[in-house]
XYZ file of C-alpha atoms in Angstrom:
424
model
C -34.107 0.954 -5.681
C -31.477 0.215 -2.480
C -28.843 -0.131 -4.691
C -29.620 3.182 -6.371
C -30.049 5.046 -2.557
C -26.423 3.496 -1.657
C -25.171 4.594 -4.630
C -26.392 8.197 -4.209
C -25.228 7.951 -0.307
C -21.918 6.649 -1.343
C -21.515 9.731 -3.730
C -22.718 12.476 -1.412
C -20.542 10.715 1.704
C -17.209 10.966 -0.812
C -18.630 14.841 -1.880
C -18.876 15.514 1.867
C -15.491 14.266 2.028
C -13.741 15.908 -0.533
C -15.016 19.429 0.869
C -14.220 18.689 4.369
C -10.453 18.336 3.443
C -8.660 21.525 1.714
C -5.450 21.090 0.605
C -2.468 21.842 3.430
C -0.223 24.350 2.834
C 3.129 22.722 1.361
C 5.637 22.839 4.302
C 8.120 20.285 4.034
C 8.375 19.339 7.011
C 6.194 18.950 10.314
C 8.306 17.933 13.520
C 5.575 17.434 15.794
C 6.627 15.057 18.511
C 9.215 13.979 16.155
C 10.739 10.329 17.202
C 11.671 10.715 20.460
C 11.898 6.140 21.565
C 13.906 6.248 18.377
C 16.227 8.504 19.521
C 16.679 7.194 23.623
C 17.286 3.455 21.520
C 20.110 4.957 19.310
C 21.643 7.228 22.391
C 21.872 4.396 24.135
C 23.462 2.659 21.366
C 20.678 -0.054 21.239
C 19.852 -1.995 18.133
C 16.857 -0.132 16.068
C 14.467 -1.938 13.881
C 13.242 0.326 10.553
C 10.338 -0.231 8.541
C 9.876 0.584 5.336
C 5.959 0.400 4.423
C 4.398 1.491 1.550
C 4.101 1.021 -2.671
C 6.987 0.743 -5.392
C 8.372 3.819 -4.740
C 10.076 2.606 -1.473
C 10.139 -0.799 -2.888
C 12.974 0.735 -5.121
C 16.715 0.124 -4.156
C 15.837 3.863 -3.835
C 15.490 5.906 -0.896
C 15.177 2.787 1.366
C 17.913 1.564 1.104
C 20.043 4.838 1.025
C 18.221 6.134 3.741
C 18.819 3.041 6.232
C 22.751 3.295 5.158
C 22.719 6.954 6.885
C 20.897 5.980 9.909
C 24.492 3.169 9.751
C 27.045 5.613 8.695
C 25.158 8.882 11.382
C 24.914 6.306 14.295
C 27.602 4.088 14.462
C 27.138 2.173 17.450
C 23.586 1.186 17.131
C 22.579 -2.171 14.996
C 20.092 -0.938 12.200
C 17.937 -3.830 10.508
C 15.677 -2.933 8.192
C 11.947 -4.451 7.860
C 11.022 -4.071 3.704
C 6.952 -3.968 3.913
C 6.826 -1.897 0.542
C 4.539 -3.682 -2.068
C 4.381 -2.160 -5.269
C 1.049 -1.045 -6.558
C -0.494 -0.889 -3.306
C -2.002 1.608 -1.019
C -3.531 2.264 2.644
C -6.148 0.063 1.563
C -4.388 -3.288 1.239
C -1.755 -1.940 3.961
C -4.203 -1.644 7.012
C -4.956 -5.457 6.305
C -1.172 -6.679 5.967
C 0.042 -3.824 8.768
C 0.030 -7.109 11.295
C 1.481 -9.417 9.527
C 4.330 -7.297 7.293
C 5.050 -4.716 10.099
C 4.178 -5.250 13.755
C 5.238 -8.572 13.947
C 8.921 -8.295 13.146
C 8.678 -5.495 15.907
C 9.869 -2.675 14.446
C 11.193 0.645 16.327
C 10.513 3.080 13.481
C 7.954 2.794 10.790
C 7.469 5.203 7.805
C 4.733 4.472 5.963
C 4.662 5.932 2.052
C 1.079 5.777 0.452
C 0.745 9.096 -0.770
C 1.540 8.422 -4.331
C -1.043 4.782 -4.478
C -4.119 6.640 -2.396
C -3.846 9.801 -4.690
C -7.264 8.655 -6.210
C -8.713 7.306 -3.000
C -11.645 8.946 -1.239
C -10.188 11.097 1.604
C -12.824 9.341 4.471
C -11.125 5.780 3.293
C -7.743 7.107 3.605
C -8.647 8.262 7.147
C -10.084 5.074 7.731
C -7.139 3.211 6.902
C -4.133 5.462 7.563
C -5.610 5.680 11.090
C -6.315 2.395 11.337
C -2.285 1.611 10.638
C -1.410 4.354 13.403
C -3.528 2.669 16.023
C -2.994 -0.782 15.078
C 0.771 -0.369 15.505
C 0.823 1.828 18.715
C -1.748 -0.944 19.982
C 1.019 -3.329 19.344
C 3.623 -1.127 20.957
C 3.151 2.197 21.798
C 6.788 2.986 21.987
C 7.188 2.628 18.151
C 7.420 5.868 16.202
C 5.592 6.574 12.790
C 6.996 8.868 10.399
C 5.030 10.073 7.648
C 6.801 10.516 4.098
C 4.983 11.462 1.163
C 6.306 11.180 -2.687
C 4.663 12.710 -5.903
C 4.079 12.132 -9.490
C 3.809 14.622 -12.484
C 0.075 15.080 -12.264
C 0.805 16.349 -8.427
C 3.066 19.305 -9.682
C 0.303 21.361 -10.072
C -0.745 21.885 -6.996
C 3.045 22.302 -5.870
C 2.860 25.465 -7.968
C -0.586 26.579 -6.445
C 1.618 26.499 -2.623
C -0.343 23.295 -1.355
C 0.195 19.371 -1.237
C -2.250 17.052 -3.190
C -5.166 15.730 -1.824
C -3.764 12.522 -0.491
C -0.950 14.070 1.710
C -3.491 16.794 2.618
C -6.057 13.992 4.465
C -2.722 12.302 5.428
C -1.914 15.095 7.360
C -4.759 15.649 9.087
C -4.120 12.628 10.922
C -0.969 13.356 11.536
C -2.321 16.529 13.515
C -4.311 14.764 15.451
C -1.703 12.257 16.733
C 1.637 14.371 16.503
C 3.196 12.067 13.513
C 6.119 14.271 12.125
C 5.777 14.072 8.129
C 8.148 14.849 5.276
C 6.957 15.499 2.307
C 9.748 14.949 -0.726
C 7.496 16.741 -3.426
C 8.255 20.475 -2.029
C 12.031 20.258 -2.946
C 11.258 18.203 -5.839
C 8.554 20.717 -7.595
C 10.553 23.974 -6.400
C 13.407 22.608 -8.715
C 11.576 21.539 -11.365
C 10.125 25.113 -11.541
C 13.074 26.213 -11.413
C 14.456 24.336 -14.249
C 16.753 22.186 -12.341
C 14.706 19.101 -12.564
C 13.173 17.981 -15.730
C 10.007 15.235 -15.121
C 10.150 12.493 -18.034
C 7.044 10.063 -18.994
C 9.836 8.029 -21.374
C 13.637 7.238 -20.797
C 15.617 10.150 -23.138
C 17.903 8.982 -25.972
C 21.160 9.975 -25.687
C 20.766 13.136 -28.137
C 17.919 14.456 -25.152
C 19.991 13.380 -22.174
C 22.899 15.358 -24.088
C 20.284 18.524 -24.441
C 19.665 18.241 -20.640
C 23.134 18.999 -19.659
C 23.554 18.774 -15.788
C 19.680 18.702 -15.214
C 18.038 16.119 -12.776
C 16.342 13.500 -14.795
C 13.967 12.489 -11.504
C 11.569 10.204 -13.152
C 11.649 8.326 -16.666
C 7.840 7.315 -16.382
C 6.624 9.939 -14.284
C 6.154 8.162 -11.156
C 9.291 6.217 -9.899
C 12.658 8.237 -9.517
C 15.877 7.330 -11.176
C 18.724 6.961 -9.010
C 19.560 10.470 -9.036
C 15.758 11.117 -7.873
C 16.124 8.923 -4.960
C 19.319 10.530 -3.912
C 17.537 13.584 -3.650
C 14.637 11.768 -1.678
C 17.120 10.514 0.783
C 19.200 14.443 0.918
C 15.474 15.361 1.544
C 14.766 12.813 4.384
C 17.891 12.770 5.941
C 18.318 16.604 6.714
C 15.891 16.481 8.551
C 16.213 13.334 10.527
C 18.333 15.020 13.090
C 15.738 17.290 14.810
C 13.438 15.034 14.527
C 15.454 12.611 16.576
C 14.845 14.126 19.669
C 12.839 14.476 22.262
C 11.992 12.235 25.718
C 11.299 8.581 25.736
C 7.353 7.991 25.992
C 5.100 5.825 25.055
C 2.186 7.294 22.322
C -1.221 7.508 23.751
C -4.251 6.648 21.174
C -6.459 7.979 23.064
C -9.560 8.970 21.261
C -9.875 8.233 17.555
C -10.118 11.093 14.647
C -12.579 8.381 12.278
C -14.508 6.444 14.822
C -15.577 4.007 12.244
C -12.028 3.821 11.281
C -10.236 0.038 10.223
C -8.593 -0.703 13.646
C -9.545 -3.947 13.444
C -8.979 -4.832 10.116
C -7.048 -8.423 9.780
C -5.529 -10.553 7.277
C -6.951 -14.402 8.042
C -5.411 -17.137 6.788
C -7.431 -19.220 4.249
C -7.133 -22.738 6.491
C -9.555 -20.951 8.803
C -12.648 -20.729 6.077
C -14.225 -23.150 4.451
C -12.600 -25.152 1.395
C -14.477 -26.758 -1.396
C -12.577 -30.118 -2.977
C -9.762 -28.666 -5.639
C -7.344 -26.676 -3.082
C -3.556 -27.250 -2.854
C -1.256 -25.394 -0.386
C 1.704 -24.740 -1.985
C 5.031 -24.724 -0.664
C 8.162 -22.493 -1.233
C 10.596 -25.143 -1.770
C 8.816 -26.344 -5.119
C 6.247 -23.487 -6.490
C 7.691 -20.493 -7.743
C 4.878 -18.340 -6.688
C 4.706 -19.467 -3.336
C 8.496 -18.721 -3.031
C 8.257 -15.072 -4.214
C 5.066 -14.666 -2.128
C 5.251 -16.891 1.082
C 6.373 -13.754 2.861
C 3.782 -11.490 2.522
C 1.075 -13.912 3.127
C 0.215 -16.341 6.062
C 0.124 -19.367 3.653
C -0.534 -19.378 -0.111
C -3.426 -22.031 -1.967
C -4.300 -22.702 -5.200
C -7.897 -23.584 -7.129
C -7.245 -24.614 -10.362
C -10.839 -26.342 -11.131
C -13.854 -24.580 -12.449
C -16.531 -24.984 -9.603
C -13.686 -25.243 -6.737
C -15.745 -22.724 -3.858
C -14.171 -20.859 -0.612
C -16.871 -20.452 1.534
C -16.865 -18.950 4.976
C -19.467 -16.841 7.243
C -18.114 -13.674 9.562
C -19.225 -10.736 11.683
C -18.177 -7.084 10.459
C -19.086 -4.577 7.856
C -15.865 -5.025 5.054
C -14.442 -8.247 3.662
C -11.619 -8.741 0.494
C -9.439 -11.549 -0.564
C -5.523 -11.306 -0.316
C -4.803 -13.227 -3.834
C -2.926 -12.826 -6.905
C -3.029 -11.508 -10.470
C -1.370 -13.530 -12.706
C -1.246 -14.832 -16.683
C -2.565 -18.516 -15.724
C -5.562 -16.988 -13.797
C -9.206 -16.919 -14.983
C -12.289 -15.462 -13.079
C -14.545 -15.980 -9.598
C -17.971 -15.814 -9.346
C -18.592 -13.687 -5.988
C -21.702 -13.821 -3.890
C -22.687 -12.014 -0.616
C -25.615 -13.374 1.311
C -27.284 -15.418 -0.833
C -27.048 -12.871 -3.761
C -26.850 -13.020 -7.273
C -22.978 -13.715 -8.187
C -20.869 -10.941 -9.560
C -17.856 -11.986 -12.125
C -14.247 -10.738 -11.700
C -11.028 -11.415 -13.426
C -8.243 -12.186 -11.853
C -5.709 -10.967 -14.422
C -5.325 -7.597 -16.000
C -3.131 -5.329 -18.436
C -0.265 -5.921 -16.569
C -0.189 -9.867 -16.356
C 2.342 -10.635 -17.869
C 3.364 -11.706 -14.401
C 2.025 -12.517 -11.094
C 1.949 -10.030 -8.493
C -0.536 -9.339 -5.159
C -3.689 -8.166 -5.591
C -6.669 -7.555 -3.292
C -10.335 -8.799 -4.268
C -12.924 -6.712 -2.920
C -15.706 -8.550 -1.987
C -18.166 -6.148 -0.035
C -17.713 -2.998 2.199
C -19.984 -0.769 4.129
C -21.920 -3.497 5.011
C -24.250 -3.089 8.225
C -21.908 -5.015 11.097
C -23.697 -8.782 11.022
C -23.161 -11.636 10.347
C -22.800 -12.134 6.484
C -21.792 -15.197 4.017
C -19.750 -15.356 1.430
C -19.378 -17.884 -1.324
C -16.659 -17.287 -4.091
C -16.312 -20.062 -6.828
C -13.650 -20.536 -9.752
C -15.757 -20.011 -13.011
C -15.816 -22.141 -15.704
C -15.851 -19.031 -18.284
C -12.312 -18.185 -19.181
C -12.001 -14.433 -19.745
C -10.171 -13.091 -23.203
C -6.984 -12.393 -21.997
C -6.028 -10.898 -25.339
C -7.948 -8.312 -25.116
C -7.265 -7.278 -21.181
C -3.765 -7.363 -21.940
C -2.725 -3.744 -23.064
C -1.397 -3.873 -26.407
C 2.068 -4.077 -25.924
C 2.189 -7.131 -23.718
C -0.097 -8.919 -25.990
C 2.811 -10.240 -27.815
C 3.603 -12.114 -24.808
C 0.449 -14.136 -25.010
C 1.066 -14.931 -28.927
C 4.556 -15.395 -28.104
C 3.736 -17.864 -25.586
C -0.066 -19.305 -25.039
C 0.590 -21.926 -22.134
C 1.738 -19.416 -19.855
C -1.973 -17.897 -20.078
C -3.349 -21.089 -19.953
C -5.623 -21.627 -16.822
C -8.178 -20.650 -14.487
C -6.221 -20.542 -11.582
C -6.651 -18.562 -8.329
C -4.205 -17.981 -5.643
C -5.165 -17.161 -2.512
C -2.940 -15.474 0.376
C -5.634 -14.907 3.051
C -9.065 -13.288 3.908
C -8.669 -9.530 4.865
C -11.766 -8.559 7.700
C -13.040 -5.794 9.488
C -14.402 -8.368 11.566
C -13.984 -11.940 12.774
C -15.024 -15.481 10.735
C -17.916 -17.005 12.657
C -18.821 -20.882 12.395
């Protein structure tokens, strides 16, 4: 019976939601207080640190990268460096948690953040939560750095595009950029205007050569419906960088939080590293220098471990309502058994259609929890999952082609992601 009142509380709070946030009106751009400490750092011809956060549309040699060669070619005598914090796949979610350690501690000047696309099925209080929890993590950090929001689309977004108004996502997004005067630019308006037009064609497959022939000088942007070709991120970057003058302006000041739009919003949210729970015989840290997926992934996480045993357990107690797992996906992984104060353990895989590689992932373990003191036990399960039939159909060859590589019941762990703090 309480699981059946959360559920019904958790449905009217996201119905609440939903209402409480029309979609905005699609102006491409919103100056607000622009990026003034940007722009005193590059008239002074100071060095300027960028960073690029969000999913695999700015993980892309795409827009990134062209964008951070015009701030270089515009602005000669300033030093650009750019910090990459774009994971693909991801959204606010995973970001608030990794915002420390991928961001604000390479000290960055300028940050956009891109999660528009990743949160478009997220409930619009958790992307409040978490996109304010970013703003006010970072301006906690150093109030002097400037947030820029961009926002990208897919094909399923078009529609509203035609209706005048920007998706859900960007819509919550930019209520929080209201409320803290974050300029935003949102690449969809251009985008959808020439695709109505019939400019701009939207693919879900790469054409043969007969269709690219039919096309003639029309803009293939995507090939999958999601991720631009290089002509698409060209027009990103036009789209970006037209505007980029006015909002570099303004006076040098640092941003005041002051109060918050979400009171219960993710602030605090952390990434832990593993060392600091409590590990059950069977766990290895791996290094860089001889595991391949600690080489790819030592960035991203404080350290990386491995539990290759059925019955290996992380264990660790802390105070605060939301708790996950910073781990990865991969064809050599098998499943956890997850339990939250003493309750009955819940299974979950840790591979999926995609595996036929490894790539970051976030375990949920419990959220909305009353802020206490909770435990947490996960263990490496003994059942191996049928990977054959997770796998989507065409990467099961991969597994026939190859069975070792699926062999396993590992788990790889990057860190514990908290609202809250471990407690003996």
């Amino acid at each position: 019976m309480h699981r059946i009142i959360l559920l019904l509380l958790s449905v009217l709070t996201a119905l609440h939601a939903a209402e409480a946030f029309p979609l905005r009106p699609a102006v491409e751009c919103q100056e607000r207080g622009g990026l003034p400490n940007v722009a005193a750092k590059i008239a002074a011809g100071k060095p300027v640190a960028i960073a690029y956060f969000g999913g695999s549309i700015t993980a892309a040699n795409g827009w990134r990268v062209k964008s951070l060669a015009w701030f270089k070619q515009q602005y000669p005598k300033s030093e650009f460096h750019e910090i990459n914090a774009a994971i693909g796949g991801t959204g606010s979610d995973l970001g608030v948690y990794r915002c420390g350690h991928d961001v604000l501690q390479h000290k960055p000047d300028l940050v956009f953040v891109e999660f528009a696309v990743n949160d478009g099925g997220a409930d619009p209080l958790q992307i409040q939560r978490c996109m304010e929890g970013i703003v006010r993590q970072t301006w906690a950090a150093d109030p002097a750095t400037d947030i820029c929001y961009v926002y990208t689309l897919t094909g399923g977004m078009l529609g509203d595009f035609k209706d005048g108004h920007f998706p859900r996502a960007a819509s919550v997004m930019e209520s929080l950029a209201d409320h803290y005067a974050i300029p935003s630019v949102h690449f969809g308006v251009e985008v959808s205007a020439r695709q109505r037009a019939g400019t701009l064609v939207f693919r879900t497959s790469k054409p043969s050569d007969a269709e690219r022939a039919a096309l003639g000088d029309k803009l293939v942007f995507v090939e999958d419906d999601v991720h631009p070709t290089d002509a698409g991120h060209d027009l990103y970057t036009q789209i970006l960088t037209r505007h980029l003058p006015n909002l570099l302006a303004g006076t040098h000041q640092p941003h005041a939080l002051g109060a918050p739009l979400v009171a219960d919003n993710y602030e605090k949210a952390k990434l832990v590293p593993l060392e600091q729970a409590k590990l059950g015989d069977g766990w290895t840290r791996l290094d860089a220098a001889t595991d391949p997926r600690a080489k790819s992934f030592g960035e991203r996480v404080p350290s990386l471990w491995r539990a290759g045993k059925p019955g290996t357990t992380l264990a660790f107690r802390f105070k605060g309502s939301a708790v996950s797992i910073y781990d990865l996906l991969g064809p050599d992984c098998g499943q956890v058994l997850i339990s939250v104060d003493g309750g009955a353990p819940t299974a979950m895989a840790r591979i999926d259609g995609y595996c036929t590689y490894h790539r970051l992932a976030s375990l949920r373990i419990a959220s909305e929890l009353p802020d206490a003191v909770h435990s947490v036990e996960v263990r490496v399960d003994q059942v191996v999952p049928d990977k054959a039939k997770i796998l989507f159909d065409h990467n099961r060859p991969d597994l026939e082609k190859d069975p070792a590589k699926y062999a396993g019941t590992n788990w790889y762990v990057g860190g514990i992601m908290l609202i809250g703090d471990l407690v003996p």
